[in-house]
XYZ file of C-alpha atoms in Angstrom:
705
model
C 18.450 -59.766 2.174
C 21.048 -58.424 0.460
C 21.399 -57.874 -2.880
C 24.747 -58.305 -4.921
C 25.400 -55.323 -7.390
C 25.952 -55.989 -10.954
C 29.588 -55.914 -11.645
C 31.026 -53.167 -13.923
C 32.294 -54.283 -17.138
C 35.729 -53.598 -18.346
C 36.563 -53.141 -21.707
C 39.892 -54.851 -21.606
C 41.214 -58.164 -19.920
C 41.200 -61.562 -20.416
C 38.406 -62.043 -17.719
C 35.953 -60.397 -19.931
C 36.637 -62.360 -22.952
C 33.895 -64.334 -24.350
C 34.017 -68.088 -23.895
C 34.564 -68.997 -27.464
C 37.545 -66.604 -27.682
C 38.957 -68.154 -24.338
C 38.683 -71.719 -25.786
C 40.186 -70.700 -29.214
C 42.917 -68.756 -27.679
C 44.049 -71.325 -25.325
C 43.806 -74.816 -26.790
C 45.921 -75.948 -24.015
C 43.290 -75.927 -21.946
C 41.349 -79.192 -23.213
C 44.915 -80.894 -23.133
C 45.466 -80.228 -19.565
C 41.795 -81.274 -18.572
C 42.267 -84.361 -20.518
C 45.413 -85.181 -18.610
C 43.756 -84.329 -15.213
C 40.775 -86.621 -15.884
C 42.746 -88.959 -17.339
C 45.133 -88.982 -14.516
C 42.336 -89.356 -12.171
C 40.917 -92.223 -14.065
C 44.170 -94.289 -13.889
C 44.259 -93.348 -10.081
C 41.058 -94.815 -9.707
C 41.678 -97.793 -11.633
C 44.964 -98.324 -9.633
C 42.925 -97.900 -6.458
C 40.482 -100.298 -7.578
C 43.196 -102.823 -8.341
C 44.568 -102.169 -4.887
C 41.227 -102.722 -2.951
C 40.474 -105.809 -5.368
C 43.910 -107.438 -4.253
C 42.763 -106.611 -0.522
C 39.494 -108.564 -1.316
C 41.804 -111.307 -2.498
C 43.384 -111.455 0.881
C 40.150 -111.091 2.738
C 38.735 -114.228 0.697
C 41.760 -116.094 1.734
C 41.109 -115.423 5.035
C 37.595 -116.430 4.837
C 38.321 -119.818 3.244
C 40.981 -120.330 6.049
C 38.522 -119.349 8.802
C 35.764 -121.567 7.438
C 37.581 -124.587 7.139
C 39.263 -123.997 10.855
C 35.711 -123.342 12.206
C 34.440 -126.663 10.325
C 37.147 -128.793 11.677
C 37.124 -127.505 14.897
C 33.427 -128.326 15.753
C 34.046 -131.796 13.645
C 36.727 -132.476 16.190
C 34.218 -131.670 19.185
C 31.766 -134.418 17.493
C 34.000 -137.073 16.917
C 35.550 -136.739 20.398
C 32.035 -137.460 22.100
C 31.870 -141.076 22.058
C 35.708 -141.581 23.185
C 35.938 -139.117 25.703
C 32.406 -139.877 27.260
C 33.909 -143.594 27.619
C 36.718 -141.962 29.340
C 39.134 -142.801 26.190
C 41.092 -139.555 26.621
C 44.131 -141.099 24.333
C 41.646 -142.027 21.684
C 43.701 -141.897 18.193
C 40.590 -140.488 16.808
C 40.509 -137.592 18.987
C 44.296 -136.977 18.356
C 43.939 -136.842 14.857
C 40.800 -134.484 14.685
C 42.893 -132.050 17.101
C 45.892 -132.467 14.796
C 43.956 -131.359 11.841
C 42.312 -128.231 13.953
C 45.913 -127.312 14.936
C 46.909 -127.359 11.306
C 43.976 -125.077 10.253
C 44.805 -122.464 13.104
C 48.361 -122.269 11.565
C 46.980 -121.746 8.215
C 44.492 -119.060 9.436
C 47.501 -117.250 11.106
C 49.301 -117.267 7.822
C 46.057 -115.765 5.916
C 45.775 -113.152 8.784
C 49.550 -112.051 8.078
C 48.418 -111.279 4.579
C 45.088 -109.916 5.264
C 44.416 -105.756 5.318
C 44.789 -104.280 8.456
C 41.317 -102.826 8.749
C 39.639 -102.074 12.044
C 36.907 -104.789 11.438
C 38.965 -107.443 10.535
C 41.560 -106.825 13.097
C 38.587 -106.718 15.875
C 37.127 -110.126 14.316
C 40.699 -111.895 14.456
C 40.918 -110.493 18.262
C 37.752 -112.336 18.966
C 39.028 -115.354 17.409
C 42.133 -115.323 19.072
C 40.268 -115.022 22.637
C 38.362 -118.109 21.775
C 41.931 -119.841 21.003
C 43.021 -119.016 24.416
C 39.908 -121.110 25.709
C 40.816 -124.044 23.413
C 43.409 -125.663 25.630
C 41.459 -125.450 28.517
C 38.109 -126.862 26.819
C 40.030 -130.097 25.453
C 41.559 -130.661 28.634
C 38.077 -130.447 30.714
C 36.019 -132.050 28.011
C 33.265 -134.334 29.299
C 34.333 -134.149 32.678
C 32.832 -132.799 35.911
C 34.065 -129.361 35.081
C 32.440 -129.546 31.779
C 29.227 -131.521 32.063
C 26.128 -131.726 30.179
C 26.197 -129.532 27.077
C 28.779 -127.340 28.382
C 31.735 -128.948 26.434
C 29.478 -128.911 23.034
C 28.855 -125.419 23.553
C 32.188 -124.353 24.702
C 33.583 -124.782 21.430
C 31.151 -122.004 20.142
C 33.904 -119.519 21.327
C 36.284 -120.489 18.680
C 33.814 -121.501 15.851
C 31.537 -118.628 15.914
C 33.913 -115.807 15.545
C 35.459 -117.815 12.521
C 32.336 -118.127 10.967
C 31.507 -114.502 11.188
C 34.294 -112.980 9.390
C 32.562 -114.205 6.513
C 30.445 -110.924 6.677
C 33.775 -109.207 5.847
C 33.873 -110.968 2.304
C 33.585 -108.583 -0.724
C 35.906 -105.870 1.224
C 35.902 -103.099 -1.129
C 33.727 -105.054 -3.680
C 30.152 -104.865 -3.239
C 29.346 -107.312 -5.677
C 30.616 -110.232 -3.091
C 28.853 -108.718 -0.436
C 25.723 -110.830 -0.745
C 27.787 -113.977 -0.899
C 29.192 -113.196 2.493
C 25.892 -113.154 3.951
C 24.744 -116.512 2.054
C 28.041 -117.901 3.053
C 27.437 -116.996 6.961
C 24.055 -118.333 6.588
C 25.117 -122.056 5.651
C 28.136 -121.859 8.032
C 25.368 -120.979 10.670
C 23.499 -124.225 9.317
C 26.239 -126.441 9.430
C 27.137 -125.351 13.262
C 23.577 -126.187 14.163
C 23.794 -129.707 12.538
C 27.180 -130.137 14.161
C 25.528 -129.292 17.832
C 22.617 -131.539 17.162
C 25.152 -134.422 16.221
C 27.313 -133.770 19.300
C 24.570 -133.410 21.861
C 22.755 -136.217 19.964
C 25.449 -138.693 20.111
C 26.253 -137.748 23.870
C 22.656 -138.594 24.787
C 22.751 -142.070 23.221
C 26.233 -143.126 24.676
C 26.557 -141.400 28.253
C 25.223 -143.366 31.319
C 21.858 -141.387 32.287
C 21.924 -142.814 35.736
C 25.175 -140.779 36.778
C 23.272 -137.497 35.476
C 22.541 -134.910 38.077
C 18.783 -134.070 38.400
C 17.477 -132.012 35.704
C 20.845 -132.414 33.684
C 19.048 -134.876 31.262
C 16.091 -132.331 30.588
C 18.837 -129.625 30.101
C 20.378 -131.816 27.274
C 17.371 -132.636 25.969
C 16.149 -128.978 25.631
C 19.452 -127.529 24.062
C 19.231 -130.315 21.846
C 15.815 -129.314 20.576
C 17.076 -125.640 20.462
C 19.801 -126.465 17.835
C 17.151 -128.396 15.833
C 15.033 -125.274 15.497
C 18.332 -122.994 15.165
C 19.050 -125.042 12.045
C 15.660 -124.483 10.503
C 15.948 -120.993 10.957
C 19.395 -120.910 9.792
C 18.224 -122.493 6.429
C 15.463 -119.693 6.338
C 18.161 -117.119 6.630
C 20.112 -118.613 3.776
C 16.995 -119.005 1.510
C 16.659 -115.265 2.029
C 20.242 -114.355 0.675
C 20.704 -117.120 -1.565
C 19.961 -117.135 -5.364
C 17.850 -119.491 -7.188
C 21.151 -121.446 -8.071
C 22.563 -121.521 -4.851
C 19.311 -122.623 -3.422
C 19.175 -125.615 -5.948
C 22.917 -126.364 -4.945
C 22.060 -127.017 -1.395
C 18.887 -128.990 -2.155
C 21.177 -131.161 -4.547
C 23.548 -131.748 -1.846
C 21.127 -132.524 0.727
C 19.673 -135.027 -1.914
C 22.957 -136.641 -2.384
C 23.285 -136.994 1.349
C 20.077 -138.692 1.690
C 20.933 -141.192 -1.221
C 24.323 -141.750 0.159
C 22.629 -142.561 3.583
C 20.025 -145.115 2.086
C 22.884 -146.905 0.402
C 24.689 -147.117 3.517
C 21.849 -148.705 5.329
C 21.422 -151.228 2.371
C 24.888 -152.027 2.617
C 24.735 -152.210 6.577
C 21.576 -154.681 6.034
C 23.624 -156.997 3.658
C 26.536 -157.169 5.927
C 24.091 -158.088 9.002
C 22.218 -160.614 6.815
C 25.356 -162.340 5.813
C 26.728 -162.600 9.497
C 23.333 -164.159 10.493
C 22.455 -161.041 12.612
C 19.078 -158.990 13.160
C 19.300 -155.794 11.404
C 16.959 -152.875 12.503
C 16.960 -150.251 9.612
C 17.140 -146.763 11.140
C 14.600 -144.221 10.244
C 15.384 -141.057 8.546
C 17.549 -138.296 10.026
C 14.784 -136.372 10.848
C 12.741 -138.939 12.356
C 15.905 -139.818 14.810
C 16.300 -136.277 15.635
C 12.547 -136.358 16.773
C 13.014 -139.534 18.576
C 15.937 -138.515 20.886
C 14.151 -135.040 21.326
C 11.373 -137.105 22.915
C 13.588 -138.459 25.666
C 13.482 -141.993 25.287
C 16.149 -144.205 26.419
C 19.035 -145.447 24.588
C 17.956 -149.077 24.502
C 14.349 -147.658 23.347
C 15.997 -145.878 20.714
C 18.343 -148.932 19.644
C 15.148 -151.086 19.358
C 14.057 -148.563 16.288
C 17.491 -148.479 14.896
C 18.813 -145.503 16.298
C 22.554 -145.975 17.828
C 25.101 -143.660 18.023
C 26.785 -145.174 14.999
C 23.568 -144.847 12.853
C 22.741 -141.226 14.049
C 26.516 -139.865 13.695
C 26.601 -141.349 10.456
C 23.426 -139.816 9.262
C 24.099 -136.483 10.945
C 27.496 -136.417 9.183
C 25.989 -136.833 5.576
C 24.240 -133.264 6.328
C 27.087 -131.872 7.974
C 29.104 -132.726 5.093
C 26.429 -131.416 2.484
C 26.566 -127.977 4.303
C 30.238 -128.043 4.210
C 30.226 -128.731 0.583
C 28.274 -125.816 -0.244
C 30.516 -123.442 2.105
C 33.405 -124.794 0.453
C 31.604 -123.912 -2.764
C 31.093 -120.341 -1.662
C 34.579 -119.678 -0.411
C 36.128 -121.168 -3.328
C 33.986 -119.291 -6.044
C 34.285 -115.786 -3.832
C 38.359 -116.363 -4.079
C 38.003 -116.804 -7.580
C 35.949 -113.916 -8.420
C 38.380 -111.897 -6.146
C 41.184 -112.909 -8.421
C 38.938 -111.976 -11.598
C 38.238 -108.642 -10.030
C 41.637 -108.112 -9.733
C 43.001 -109.074 -12.963
C 40.411 -107.008 -14.422
C 41.323 -104.061 -12.447
C 45.028 -104.293 -13.694
C 43.832 -104.522 -17.089
C 41.580 -101.692 -16.785
C 44.572 -99.663 -15.137
C 46.750 -100.322 -18.184
C 43.798 -99.506 -20.854
C 43.177 -96.242 -18.962
C 46.907 -95.109 -19.389
C 46.283 -95.842 -23.071
C 43.024 -94.072 -23.468
C 44.518 -90.899 -21.880
C 46.746 -90.413 -24.717
C 43.872 -90.699 -27.132
C 41.808 -88.485 -24.918
C 44.275 -85.837 -25.393
C 44.185 -85.868 -29.209
C 40.277 -86.155 -29.204
C 40.163 -83.238 -26.754
C 42.244 -80.863 -28.930
C 39.829 -81.708 -32.287
C 36.938 -81.174 -30.000
C 38.228 -77.972 -28.772
C 37.336 -75.819 -32.020
C 33.660 -77.277 -32.254
C 33.121 -76.528 -28.456
C 34.289 -73.020 -28.903
C 31.574 -72.331 -31.515
C 28.794 -73.983 -29.385
C 29.650 -73.315 -25.739
C 28.871 -69.672 -25.695
C 25.023 -70.404 -27.146
C 24.770 -73.317 -24.466
C 26.078 -71.157 -21.733
C 23.302 -68.528 -22.365
C 20.694 -71.162 -22.678
C 21.713 -72.443 -19.229
C 21.503 -68.763 -17.735
C 18.138 -68.459 -18.846
C 16.958 -71.630 -17.592
C 18.570 -70.909 -14.335
C 16.574 -67.844 -13.901
C 13.270 -69.537 -14.667
C 14.119 -72.379 -12.010
C 14.983 -69.737 -9.311
C 11.812 -67.456 -10.305
C 8.978 -70.456 -10.867
C 9.824 -73.955 -10.632
C 12.684 -73.862 -7.625
C 10.148 -72.308 -4.836
C 7.191 -74.640 -5.663
C 9.530 -77.543 -5.255
C 11.076 -76.118 -1.983
C 7.752 -75.856 -0.473
C 7.037 -79.503 -0.944
C 10.261 -80.602 0.063
C 11.055 -78.545 3.128
C 9.484 -80.665 5.547
C 12.342 -81.341 8.211
C 12.367 -79.133 11.348
C 15.162 -76.597 10.722
C 17.504 -74.760 12.825
C 18.334 -71.034 12.788
C 18.485 -70.244 9.055
C 20.227 -67.219 8.010
C 18.648 -64.983 5.210
C 21.970 -63.632 3.753
C 23.788 -65.770 1.237
C 27.538 -65.504 -0.011
C 27.437 -64.891 -3.610
C 29.256 -67.203 -6.134
C 33.061 -65.698 -6.043
C 33.050 -65.124 -9.768
C 33.283 -61.390 -10.973
C 33.761 -61.623 -14.760
C 30.868 -60.493 -17.070
C 31.203 -63.303 -19.792
C 28.505 -66.257 -20.134
C 30.147 -67.972 -16.818
C 29.376 -64.689 -14.779
C 25.900 -64.786 -16.070
C 25.546 -68.189 -14.734
C 26.991 -67.375 -11.468
C 24.464 -64.520 -11.182
C 21.581 -66.568 -12.073
C 22.696 -69.370 -9.455
C 22.918 -66.582 -6.661
C 19.487 -65.619 -7.793
C 18.520 -69.359 -7.007
C 20.501 -69.765 -3.893
C 18.764 -66.459 -2.299
C 15.304 -67.609 -3.589
C 15.810 -70.935 -1.770
C 17.026 -69.495 1.324
C 14.177 -67.150 1.700
C 11.459 -69.808 1.074
C 13.366 -72.330 3.678
C 13.375 -69.469 6.280
C 9.759 -68.794 5.913
C 8.920 -72.278 6.606
C 11.263 -72.750 9.259
C 9.450 -69.755 10.905
C 6.138 -71.023 10.206
C 6.946 -74.465 11.795
C 8.619 -73.096 14.617
C 5.371 -70.742 15.314
C 2.907 -73.608 15.249
C 5.287 -75.733 17.304
C 5.430 -72.791 19.707
C 1.505 -72.530 19.896
C 1.048 -76.212 20.177
C 3.331 -76.169 23.072
C 1.689 -73.310 24.967
C -1.947 -74.480 24.438
C -0.876 -78.126 25.752
C 1.086 -76.887 28.686
C -1.702 -74.646 29.535
C -4.379 -77.807 29.181
C -1.801 -79.755 31.228
C -2.023 -77.311 34.344
C -5.987 -77.399 34.159
C -5.872 -81.330 33.634
C -3.491 -81.648 36.793
C -5.510 -79.628 38.911
C -8.832 -81.768 37.716
C -6.888 -84.872 38.574
C -5.961 -83.772 42.034
C -9.715 -82.748 42.733
C -10.963 -86.052 41.495
C -8.450 -87.883 43.648
C -9.740 -85.720 46.703
C -13.421 -86.814 45.824
C -12.453 -90.236 45.294
C -10.780 -90.293 49.048
C -13.870 -89.126 50.560
C -16.722 -90.932 48.405
C -18.111 -94.440 49.959
C -20.821 -95.119 47.378
C -19.395 -97.790 45.249
C -21.311 -96.475 42.218
C -20.270 -93.136 42.564
C -16.581 -94.080 43.471
C -16.753 -96.062 39.878
C -17.912 -93.145 38.202
C -15.051 -91.199 39.665
C -12.616 -93.945 38.615
C -14.031 -93.745 34.695
C -13.568 -89.729 34.938
C -10.312 -90.018 36.337
C -9.211 -92.304 33.370
C -10.549 -90.145 30.855
C -8.797 -86.919 32.428
C -5.628 -89.012 32.576
C -6.090 -89.887 28.838
C -6.868 -86.313 28.097
C -3.457 -85.230 29.882
C -1.877 -87.941 27.754
C -2.888 -86.319 24.756
C -1.674 -82.961 25.827
C 1.865 -84.767 26.442
C 1.233 -86.069 23.048
C 1.431 -82.508 21.640
C 4.275 -81.628 23.414
C 6.162 -84.555 22.028
C 5.128 -83.940 18.690
C 6.136 -80.123 19.170
C 9.903 -81.428 20.184
C 9.448 -80.237 23.730
C 10.486 -82.464 26.710
C 8.467 -83.023 29.820
C 9.090 -80.392 32.378
C 8.888 -82.718 35.260
C 11.207 -85.661 35.223
C 11.571 -89.031 37.380
C 14.401 -88.278 40.051
C 15.424 -91.835 40.539
C 15.602 -95.384 38.794
C 12.242 -97.295 38.923
C 11.606 -100.983 38.353
C 10.452 -102.008 35.049
C 7.259 -104.011 36.495
C 6.387 -100.673 38.184
C 6.851 -98.744 34.924
C 4.658 -101.178 33.073
C 1.889 -100.804 36.034
C 2.139 -97.025 35.767
C 1.470 -97.374 31.925
C -1.289 -99.868 32.308
C -2.909 -97.331 35.235
C -2.930 -94.863 32.338
C -5.314 -97.125 30.435
C -9.316 -97.157 30.698
C -9.764 -101.016 30.346
C -6.423 -101.520 32.924
C -8.099 -104.544 34.542
C -7.602 -106.501 31.139
C -4.053 -106.292 31.100
C -1.876 -109.085 32.824
C 1.453 -109.134 33.391
C 4.086 -111.994 33.503
C 7.609 -112.924 33.166
C 9.038 -109.526 33.954
C 12.701 -109.620 35.019
C 14.388 -107.750 37.780
C 15.429 -104.688 36.021
C 15.419 -101.000 36.585
C 14.717 -98.082 34.031
C 16.851 -95.036 33.972
C 15.283 -91.955 35.586
C 15.374 -90.227 32.205
C 13.508 -92.410 30.302
C 10.651 -93.247 32.958
C 8.249 -90.970 31.734
C 8.899 -91.450 28.079
C 8.582 -95.414 28.538
C 5.519 -95.110 30.599
C 3.791 -92.646 28.061
C 4.945 -95.102 25.093
C 3.515 -98.334 26.747
C 0.547 -96.569 27.846
C 0.014 -95.751 24.153
C 0.648 -99.386 23.201
C -1.778 -100.646 25.602
C -4.406 -98.327 24.951
C -4.513 -99.519 21.228
C -4.361 -103.207 22.474
C -7.036 -102.635 24.665
C -9.297 -100.663 22.030
C -8.907 -102.771 18.851
C -9.482 -105.957 21.115
C -12.477 -107.518 22.677
C -13.619 -106.116 25.865
C -13.581 -109.992 27.244
C -10.176 -110.894 26.089
C -7.000 -110.088 28.273
C -4.141 -108.062 27.039
C -0.618 -110.080 27.793
C 2.343 -108.208 28.812
C 5.615 -110.313 28.935
C 9.095 -109.395 28.931
C 12.538 -111.286 28.697
C 16.194 -110.360 29.068
C 18.397 -110.676 26.578
C 21.864 -112.264 26.652
C 23.446 -109.018 25.714
C 21.447 -107.032 28.325
C 18.740 -105.606 26.457
C 15.061 -106.338 27.476
C 12.208 -107.377 24.950
C 8.713 -106.595 25.784
C 5.592 -108.214 24.296
C 2.179 -106.659 24.340
C -0.184 -109.341 22.813
C -3.655 -108.785 22.024
C -6.434 -111.121 20.267
C -8.085 -108.181 18.629
C -8.877 -107.629 14.713
C -5.319 -107.510 13.774
C -4.042 -105.440 10.715
C -3.544 -106.163 6.836
C -0.181 -106.630 6.129
C 0.193 -103.267 4.009
C -1.091 -101.258 6.900
C 1.134 -102.862 9.392
C 4.305 -102.140 7.213
C 3.138 -98.575 6.925
C 2.974 -98.434 10.872
C 6.417 -99.960 11.208
C 7.853 -97.556 8.851
C 6.202 -94.673 10.894
C 7.879 -96.281 14.494
C 11.060 -96.702 12.824
C 11.172 -93.287 11.172
C 8.665 -90.688 12.311
C 8.286 -88.356 10.017
C 7.473 -84.496 10.381
C 3.994 -83.643 11.773
C 1.673 -83.414 9.013
C -2.159 -83.600 8.177
C -2.131 -87.345 8.494
C -1.115 -87.572 12.365
C -4.776 -86.924 13.551
C -5.233 -90.430 12.450
C -2.439 -92.182 14.026
C -1.255 -89.784 16.580
C -0.231 -92.407 19.032
C 1.938 -93.877 16.755
C 3.811 -90.869 15.845
C 4.274 -90.161 19.651
C 5.528 -93.729 20.341
C 8.042 -93.119 17.292
C 9.209 -90.058 18.603
C 9.624 -91.375 22.121
C 11.539 -94.410 21.051
C 13.814 -92.318 18.792
C 14.785 -90.377 21.783
C 16.009 -93.323 23.931
C 17.253 -95.660 21.474
C 14.079 -98.142 21.662
C 13.039 -100.129 19.376
C 9.021 -100.661 18.603
C 7.683 -102.806 16.110
C 4.257 -104.423 15.361
C 3.722 -107.879 14.117
C 0.790 -110.417 13.498
C 0.415 -112.607 16.724
C 0.975 -115.763 14.623
C -2.402 -117.029 15.188
C -5.781 -116.466 13.609
C -5.811 -112.768 14.740
C -4.409 -110.348 17.004
C -1.084 -108.053 17.079
C 1.636 -108.116 19.029
C 3.826 -105.132 19.700
C 7.385 -105.800 20.495
C 9.407 -103.107 22.311
C 13.174 -103.615 22.652
C 14.707 -102.028 25.429
C 18.360 -100.808 25.159
C 21.024 -101.649 27.982
C 21.723 -97.960 28.202
C 18.360 -97.087 29.980
C 18.020 -100.666 31.935
C 19.857 -102.298 34.465
C 19.777 -105.026 37.033
C 18.910 -103.935 40.659
C 21.768 -103.984 43.265
C 22.067 -107.035 45.876
C 20.751 -104.260 48.499
C 17.535 -103.402 46.603
C 14.909 -105.725 47.673
C 11.834 -105.922 44.875
C 8.366 -106.256 46.569
C 6.288 -109.457 46.713
C 4.425 -108.795 43.345
C 7.623 -108.064 41.673
C 9.185 -111.405 42.885
C 6.121 -113.095 41.659
C 6.200 -111.897 38.128
C 10.043 -112.568 38.224
C 9.575 -116.064 39.398
C 8.431 -116.881 36.009
C 12.142 -116.901 34.633
C 11.490 -120.294 32.553
C 9.332 -119.018 30.412
C 10.528 -119.807 27.044
C 10.509 -117.492 24.046
C 7.233 -116.929 22.274
C 7.501 -117.265 18.452
C 7.436 -113.509 17.994
C 10.251 -112.899 20.766
C 12.621 -115.545 18.952
C 12.046 -114.150 15.589
C 12.336 -110.587 16.717
C 15.669 -111.074 18.818
C 17.095 -113.217 15.783
C 15.995 -110.464 13.118
C 17.290 -107.470 15.538
C 20.308 -109.439 16.659
C 21.696 -111.595 13.935
C 23.756 -108.596 12.173
C 27.437 -108.685 11.669
C 29.257 -108.107 14.825
């Protein structure tokens, strides 16, 4: 390690002047510094002003987009009765479409004024892609080309990209970011309520005798799904909204309920005045449950549930959500204008302060001259103390990451003067050298440990493979069932020991010496993982979709699933099954669930385990207690797999969720024929999401696109 020689002190030259002498001789320096700092501050204020103006344009875009989205889905809802009854020229439909078209023009005007960022341009392009489908949707609405709930859901192509623009709210202004997420949540709630209103009205007015087999069940299933989605969206809103925002939504819904009761009372009076029998409709929640039960329109009408009463009740909730949405967009726009005005005032104020700062700098220069020399000497002494005592101890604690190659030599600070600043430079050179030396020692130590672990693991692997081969040979020759069972048990123990050796290789940063040479069906990967578990007979598979795992990830996924299955069987009753299910997500990813009915985990321990799985730390003494979880986290990180443990949602038990990215799985080609067992598992395609799967998909996927 090189040592920087002490520079020779020259008697003359401004570089060797004392700091006090320099400051006293050159009073222009504080002036220049003040000017520079003032200019930087004014520049920042001007940049903030520009950013705030951009935020105003984004808020205007969000406001236009949300109105456009609300009116688009409202167009769909009010068109249900006329179009289902075949009245394509209804004035109600024409009026609603005209409102939507006017909103589209205003949205385009806002697009022309918005900042040209990549994120906004991408979102606008998604909106335009949906708009290109709108004409076809309107033409084919509630015809044989768009039957069932297809018409209702087709408006999603326009409405959802518009709603997602809310996530861009607060462009450059971080204080508005939460408002954007809250606005997105209430917009999602409104969209779900709109779909409930549209599909429910459709169910009440359509001629069910003309429906294709299974179409009614599909409509009712979609209706129930959107009822559930509305509740999830309300929970999302509660997670982002402030106390005041929660109270605002509750008040809007309460006012809607009160207005609904008034409408029912007025309808009762009109019916009694006309001498008609009036059946008061139940609450919106009860109407929703009744429609979801599959009752006929006649049965529902006997309870006061008609297309008119249901549409009116649902519209009140729709309008309540819309009112809160409008409040957020208006508030965000007003706040953006306020921030822009404040930024403009701040720029003017900073320009004024620069001149004042110049005068103050001149007055402070003399005082700084007298004190700076002493301060610099004190700083030099402190830096030497840090380099010699405190910094090495601190680096020992902080140097935990696995480093690459570390050079021992350091480049000295390019300061050759012998004044106080030069002394500080030498002190920090010393700090630098000491820090690098300690880091290099730690890196070497960790590298040696990893090498030792890897060598030991590979030697053990070789012996275990030979042992497994011998056991397999003995199994093939053994006819005694009891002895064969013992050999199987011994085989599983050896397999587990082999996996422990593989764990050491993973923790040491090694990769398996042998890789799978072709894609493998997912069901076979799960079977391979199950075969490495001692209590493999307790593992039950269901609903595994047709998918193949990329050959580069086969070994890692088998290892990962084996560790999770081992935990599930170990920490649950030997009389209870461990269930493994899988579901393909719309975006191509696959969600695996491993559910056991074991003792479960306390919340704090579950949170700590999930932290390890999401971001596996460096190997330390704690690894011996949870080696499998460390290994799962490392393997998942290598292949982009996401693993999370959750309570089962029952009295006890734990569910392990494994999200396989589309980069390591693919659908099999038409030429590839799955075996009979795989087909039996794939036949379970109509299995609905479990509570954990649906919640996990929403939690991971409901992010700004």
